[in-house]
GROMACS .gro file of C-alpha atoms in nm:
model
  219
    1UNK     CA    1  -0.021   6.551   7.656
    2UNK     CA    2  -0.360   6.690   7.783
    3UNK     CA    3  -0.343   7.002   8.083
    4UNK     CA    4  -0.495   6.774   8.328
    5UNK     CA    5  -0.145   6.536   8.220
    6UNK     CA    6   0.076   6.790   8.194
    7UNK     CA    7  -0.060   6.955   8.593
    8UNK     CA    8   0.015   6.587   8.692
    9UNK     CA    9   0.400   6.589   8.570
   10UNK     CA   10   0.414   6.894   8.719
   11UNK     CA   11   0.308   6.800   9.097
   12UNK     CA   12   0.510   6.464   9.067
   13UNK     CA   13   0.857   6.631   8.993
   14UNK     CA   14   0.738   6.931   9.285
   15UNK     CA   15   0.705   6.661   9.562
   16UNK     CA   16   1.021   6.473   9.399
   17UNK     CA   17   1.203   6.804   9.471
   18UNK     CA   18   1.073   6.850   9.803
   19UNK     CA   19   1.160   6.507   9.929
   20UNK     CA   20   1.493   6.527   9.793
   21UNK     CA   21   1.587   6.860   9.896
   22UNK     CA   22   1.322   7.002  10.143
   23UNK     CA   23   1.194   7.266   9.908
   24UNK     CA   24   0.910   7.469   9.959
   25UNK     CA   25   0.669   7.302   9.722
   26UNK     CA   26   0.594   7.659   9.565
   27UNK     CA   27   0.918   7.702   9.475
   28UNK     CA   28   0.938   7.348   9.380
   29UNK     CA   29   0.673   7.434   9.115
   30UNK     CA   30   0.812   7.714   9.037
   31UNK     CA   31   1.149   7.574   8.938
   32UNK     CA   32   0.965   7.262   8.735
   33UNK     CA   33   0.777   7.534   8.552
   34UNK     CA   34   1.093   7.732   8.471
   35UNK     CA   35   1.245   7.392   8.366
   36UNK     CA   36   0.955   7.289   8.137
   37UNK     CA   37   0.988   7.621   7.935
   38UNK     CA   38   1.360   7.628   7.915
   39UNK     CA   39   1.336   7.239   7.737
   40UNK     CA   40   1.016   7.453   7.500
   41UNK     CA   41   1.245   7.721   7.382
   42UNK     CA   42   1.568   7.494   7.373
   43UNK     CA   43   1.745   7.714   7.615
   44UNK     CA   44   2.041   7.505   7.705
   45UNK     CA   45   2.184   7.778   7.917
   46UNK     CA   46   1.880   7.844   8.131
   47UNK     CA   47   1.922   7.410   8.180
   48UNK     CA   48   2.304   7.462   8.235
   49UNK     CA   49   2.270   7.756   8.509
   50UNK     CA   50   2.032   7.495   8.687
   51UNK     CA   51   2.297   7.302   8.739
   52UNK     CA   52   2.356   6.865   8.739
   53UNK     CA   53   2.096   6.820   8.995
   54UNK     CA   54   1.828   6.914   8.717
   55UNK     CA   55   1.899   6.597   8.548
   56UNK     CA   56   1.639   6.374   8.751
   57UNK     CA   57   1.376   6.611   8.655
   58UNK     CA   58   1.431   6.638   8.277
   59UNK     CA   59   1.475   6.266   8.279
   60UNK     CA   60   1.083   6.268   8.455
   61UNK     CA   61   1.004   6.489   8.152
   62UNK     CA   62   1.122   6.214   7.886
   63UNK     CA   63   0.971   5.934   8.048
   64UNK     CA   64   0.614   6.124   8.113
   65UNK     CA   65   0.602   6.207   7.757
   66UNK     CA   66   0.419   6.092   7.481
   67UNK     CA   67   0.509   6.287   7.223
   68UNK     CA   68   0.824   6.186   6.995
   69UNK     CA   69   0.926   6.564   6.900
   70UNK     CA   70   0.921   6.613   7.275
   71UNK     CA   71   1.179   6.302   7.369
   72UNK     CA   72   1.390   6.451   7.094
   73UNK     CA   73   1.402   6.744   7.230
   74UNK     CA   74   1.556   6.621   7.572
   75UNK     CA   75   1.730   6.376   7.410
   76UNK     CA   76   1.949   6.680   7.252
   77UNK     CA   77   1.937   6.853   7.557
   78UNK     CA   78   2.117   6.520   7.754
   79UNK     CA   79   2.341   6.533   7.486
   80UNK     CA   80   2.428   6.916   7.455
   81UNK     CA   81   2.459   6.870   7.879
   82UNK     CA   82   2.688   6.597   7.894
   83UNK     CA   83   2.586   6.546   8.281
   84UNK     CA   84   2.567   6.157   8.384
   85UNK     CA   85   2.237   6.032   8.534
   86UNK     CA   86   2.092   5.729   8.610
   87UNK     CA   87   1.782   5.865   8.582
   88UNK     CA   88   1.840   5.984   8.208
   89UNK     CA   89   2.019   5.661   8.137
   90UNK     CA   90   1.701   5.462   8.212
   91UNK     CA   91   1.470   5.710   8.011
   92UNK     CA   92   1.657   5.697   7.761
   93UNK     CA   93   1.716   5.323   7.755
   94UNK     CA   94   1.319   5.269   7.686
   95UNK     CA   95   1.342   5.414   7.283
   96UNK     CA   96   1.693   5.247   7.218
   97UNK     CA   97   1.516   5.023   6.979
   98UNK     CA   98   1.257   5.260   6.875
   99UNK     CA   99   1.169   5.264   6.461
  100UNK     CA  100   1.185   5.640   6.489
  101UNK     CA  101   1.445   5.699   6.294
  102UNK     CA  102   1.531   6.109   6.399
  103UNK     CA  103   1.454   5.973   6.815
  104UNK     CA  104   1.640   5.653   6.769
  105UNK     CA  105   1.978   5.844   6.666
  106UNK     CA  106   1.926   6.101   6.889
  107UNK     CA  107   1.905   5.843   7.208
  108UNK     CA  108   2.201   5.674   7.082
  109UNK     CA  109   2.405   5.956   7.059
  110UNK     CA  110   2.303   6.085   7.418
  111UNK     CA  111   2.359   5.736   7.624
  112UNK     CA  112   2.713   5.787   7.640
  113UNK     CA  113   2.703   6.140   7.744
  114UNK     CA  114   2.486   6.102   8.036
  115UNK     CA  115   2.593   5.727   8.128
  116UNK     CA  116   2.946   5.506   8.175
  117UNK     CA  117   2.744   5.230   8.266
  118UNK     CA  118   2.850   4.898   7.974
  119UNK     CA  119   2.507   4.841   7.960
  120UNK     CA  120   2.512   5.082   7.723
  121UNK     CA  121   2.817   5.000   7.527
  122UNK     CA  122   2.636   4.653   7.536
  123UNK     CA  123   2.314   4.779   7.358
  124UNK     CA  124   2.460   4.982   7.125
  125UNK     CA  125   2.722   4.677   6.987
  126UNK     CA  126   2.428   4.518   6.936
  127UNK     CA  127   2.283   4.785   6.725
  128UNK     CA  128   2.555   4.823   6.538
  129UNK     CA  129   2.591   4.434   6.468
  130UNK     CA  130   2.219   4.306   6.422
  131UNK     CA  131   1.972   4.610   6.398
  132UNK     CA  132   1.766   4.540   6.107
  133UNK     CA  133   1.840   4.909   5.923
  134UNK     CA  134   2.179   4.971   5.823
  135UNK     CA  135   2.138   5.331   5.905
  136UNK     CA  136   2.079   5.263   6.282
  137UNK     CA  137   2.404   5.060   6.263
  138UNK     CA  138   2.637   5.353   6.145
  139UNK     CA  139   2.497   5.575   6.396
  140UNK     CA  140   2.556   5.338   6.688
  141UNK     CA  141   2.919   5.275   6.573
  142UNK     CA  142   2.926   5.657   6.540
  143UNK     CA  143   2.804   5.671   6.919
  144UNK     CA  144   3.073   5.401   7.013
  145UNK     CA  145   3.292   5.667   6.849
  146UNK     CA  146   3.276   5.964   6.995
  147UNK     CA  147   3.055   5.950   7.228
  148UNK     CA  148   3.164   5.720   7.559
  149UNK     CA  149   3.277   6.031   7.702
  150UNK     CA  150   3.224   5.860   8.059
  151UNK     CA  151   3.412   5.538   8.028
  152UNK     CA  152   3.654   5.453   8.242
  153UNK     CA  153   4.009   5.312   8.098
  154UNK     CA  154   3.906   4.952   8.255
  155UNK     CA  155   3.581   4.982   8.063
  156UNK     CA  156   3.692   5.086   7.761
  157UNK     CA  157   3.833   4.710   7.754
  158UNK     CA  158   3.426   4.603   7.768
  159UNK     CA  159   3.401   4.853   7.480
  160UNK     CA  160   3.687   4.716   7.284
  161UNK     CA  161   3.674   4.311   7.336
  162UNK     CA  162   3.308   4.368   7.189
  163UNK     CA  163   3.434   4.579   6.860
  164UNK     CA  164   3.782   4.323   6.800
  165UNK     CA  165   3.479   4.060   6.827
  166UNK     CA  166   3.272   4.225   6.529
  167UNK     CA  167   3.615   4.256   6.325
  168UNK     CA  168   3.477   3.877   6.243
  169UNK     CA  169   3.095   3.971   6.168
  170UNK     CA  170   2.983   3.795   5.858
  171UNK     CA  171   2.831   4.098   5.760
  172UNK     CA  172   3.121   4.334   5.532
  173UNK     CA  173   2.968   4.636   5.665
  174UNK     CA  174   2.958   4.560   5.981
  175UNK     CA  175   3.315   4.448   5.986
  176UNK     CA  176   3.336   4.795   5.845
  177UNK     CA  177   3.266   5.041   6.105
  178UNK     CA  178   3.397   4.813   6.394
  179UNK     CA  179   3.746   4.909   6.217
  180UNK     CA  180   3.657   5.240   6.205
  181UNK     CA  181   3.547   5.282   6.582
  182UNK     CA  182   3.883   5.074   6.689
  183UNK     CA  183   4.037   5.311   6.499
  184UNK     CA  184   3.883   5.633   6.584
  185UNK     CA  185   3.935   5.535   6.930
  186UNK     CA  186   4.264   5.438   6.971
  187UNK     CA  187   4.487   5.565   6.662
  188UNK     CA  188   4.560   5.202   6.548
  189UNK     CA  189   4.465   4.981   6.280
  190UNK     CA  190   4.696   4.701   6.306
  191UNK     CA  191   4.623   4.650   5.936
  192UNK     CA  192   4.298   4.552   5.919
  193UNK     CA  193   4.106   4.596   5.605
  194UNK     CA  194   3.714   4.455   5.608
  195UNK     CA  195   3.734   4.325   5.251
  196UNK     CA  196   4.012   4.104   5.253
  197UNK     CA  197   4.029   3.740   5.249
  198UNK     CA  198   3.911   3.525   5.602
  199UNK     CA  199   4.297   3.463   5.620
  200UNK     CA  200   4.469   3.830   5.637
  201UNK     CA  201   4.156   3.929   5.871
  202UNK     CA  202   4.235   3.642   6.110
  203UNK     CA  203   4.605   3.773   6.159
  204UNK     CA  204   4.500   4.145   6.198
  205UNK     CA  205   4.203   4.054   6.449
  206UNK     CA  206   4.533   3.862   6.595
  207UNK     CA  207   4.719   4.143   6.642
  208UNK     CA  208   4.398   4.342   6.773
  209UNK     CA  209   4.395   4.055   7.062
  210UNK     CA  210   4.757   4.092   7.141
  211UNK     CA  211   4.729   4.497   7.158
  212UNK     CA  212   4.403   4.466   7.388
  213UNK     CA  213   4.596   4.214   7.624
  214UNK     CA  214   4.908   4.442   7.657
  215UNK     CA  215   4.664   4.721   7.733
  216UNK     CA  216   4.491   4.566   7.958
  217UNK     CA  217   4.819   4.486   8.154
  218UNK     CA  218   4.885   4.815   8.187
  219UNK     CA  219   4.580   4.915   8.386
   0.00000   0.00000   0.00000
């Protein structure tokens, strides 16, 4: 980004702090600037000590940036923060389909920290079922893994009907890490095994379907 870009950023997050929180637009500056060199030098604790209400400003950062390395960066940052934001979750949202493969795994991986919205458990199913590169379909599953920090039992449900569903993807490897997620997430496998025949699938994803009702009951 040129200086004349970068001075721009700058004044748009300022007056976004003032209106939001009456700050003297020095200070404003002052804080963005602090902000900007903290995401330079990776300093996670100078982000951390600013506190959740940074989060609409670093997500201004992504979204004014053109330069991959740079959306990386924050994309670790949202992740290393954990902090939800609707703001981030939109940013971030933008390069979910990106070809980049380093970016691409790093915004998967960070949705779920800084979101419990099922849009995202939505986009990333759909990575993991249909992307074109097998690689961005492991690393989705390994989002839908262990990263929904956010969800909510009652969305979880959203999170599981869609993995029970791929237990019947045509695709082996696919069928694959849907197992693995159900079973990373809930300590079951109701004896389902990807390779077997169409027949012994059908009965496990049966007894998938029975499990998710009874836990759904329960809510």
């Amino acid at each position: 980004m040129s200086r004349s870009g970068r001075t721009t950023v700058a004044v748009l997050l300022a007056v976004s702090c003032v209106r939001l929180a009456g700050a003297d637009p020095v200070r404003a500056v002052a804080v963005t600037s602090n902000l900007e060199q903290a995401v330079s030098m990776d300093d996670i604790e100078a982000i951390k000590a600013m506190g959740p209400p940074v989060m609409p400003r670093l997500a201004a950062l992504y979204a004014a940036s053109s330069d991959e390395q740079r959306r990386l960066r924050l994309a670790t940052i949202f992740y290393r923060l954990g902090w939800k934001s609707d703001e981030a979750r939109e940013a971030l949202m933008k390069d979910v389909h990106t070809p980049s493969q380093g970016l691409r795994v790093s915004v998967q991986y960070a949705l779920g920290r800084v979101s419990d919205d099922v849009s995202v458990v939505d986009v990333l199913l759909e990575n993991m079922q249909n992307d074109a590169e097998i690689v961005f379909r492991d690393k989705a599953a390994c989002a839908l893994a262990y990263d929904q920090v956010h969800l909510t039992p009652v969305q979880k449900v959203h999170l599981f009907e869609g993995l029970i569903r791929a237990l019947n993807d045509p695709k082996a490897d696919v069928r694959r890490i849907a197992a693995q997620v159900l079973q990373i997430q809930t300590g079951q496998d109701k004896g389902f095994r990807f390779g077997d025949a169409p027949e012994a699938r059908t009965r496990a994803v049966e007894a998938w379907r029975q499990w998710l009702s009874e836990y759904r009951s329960q809510l």
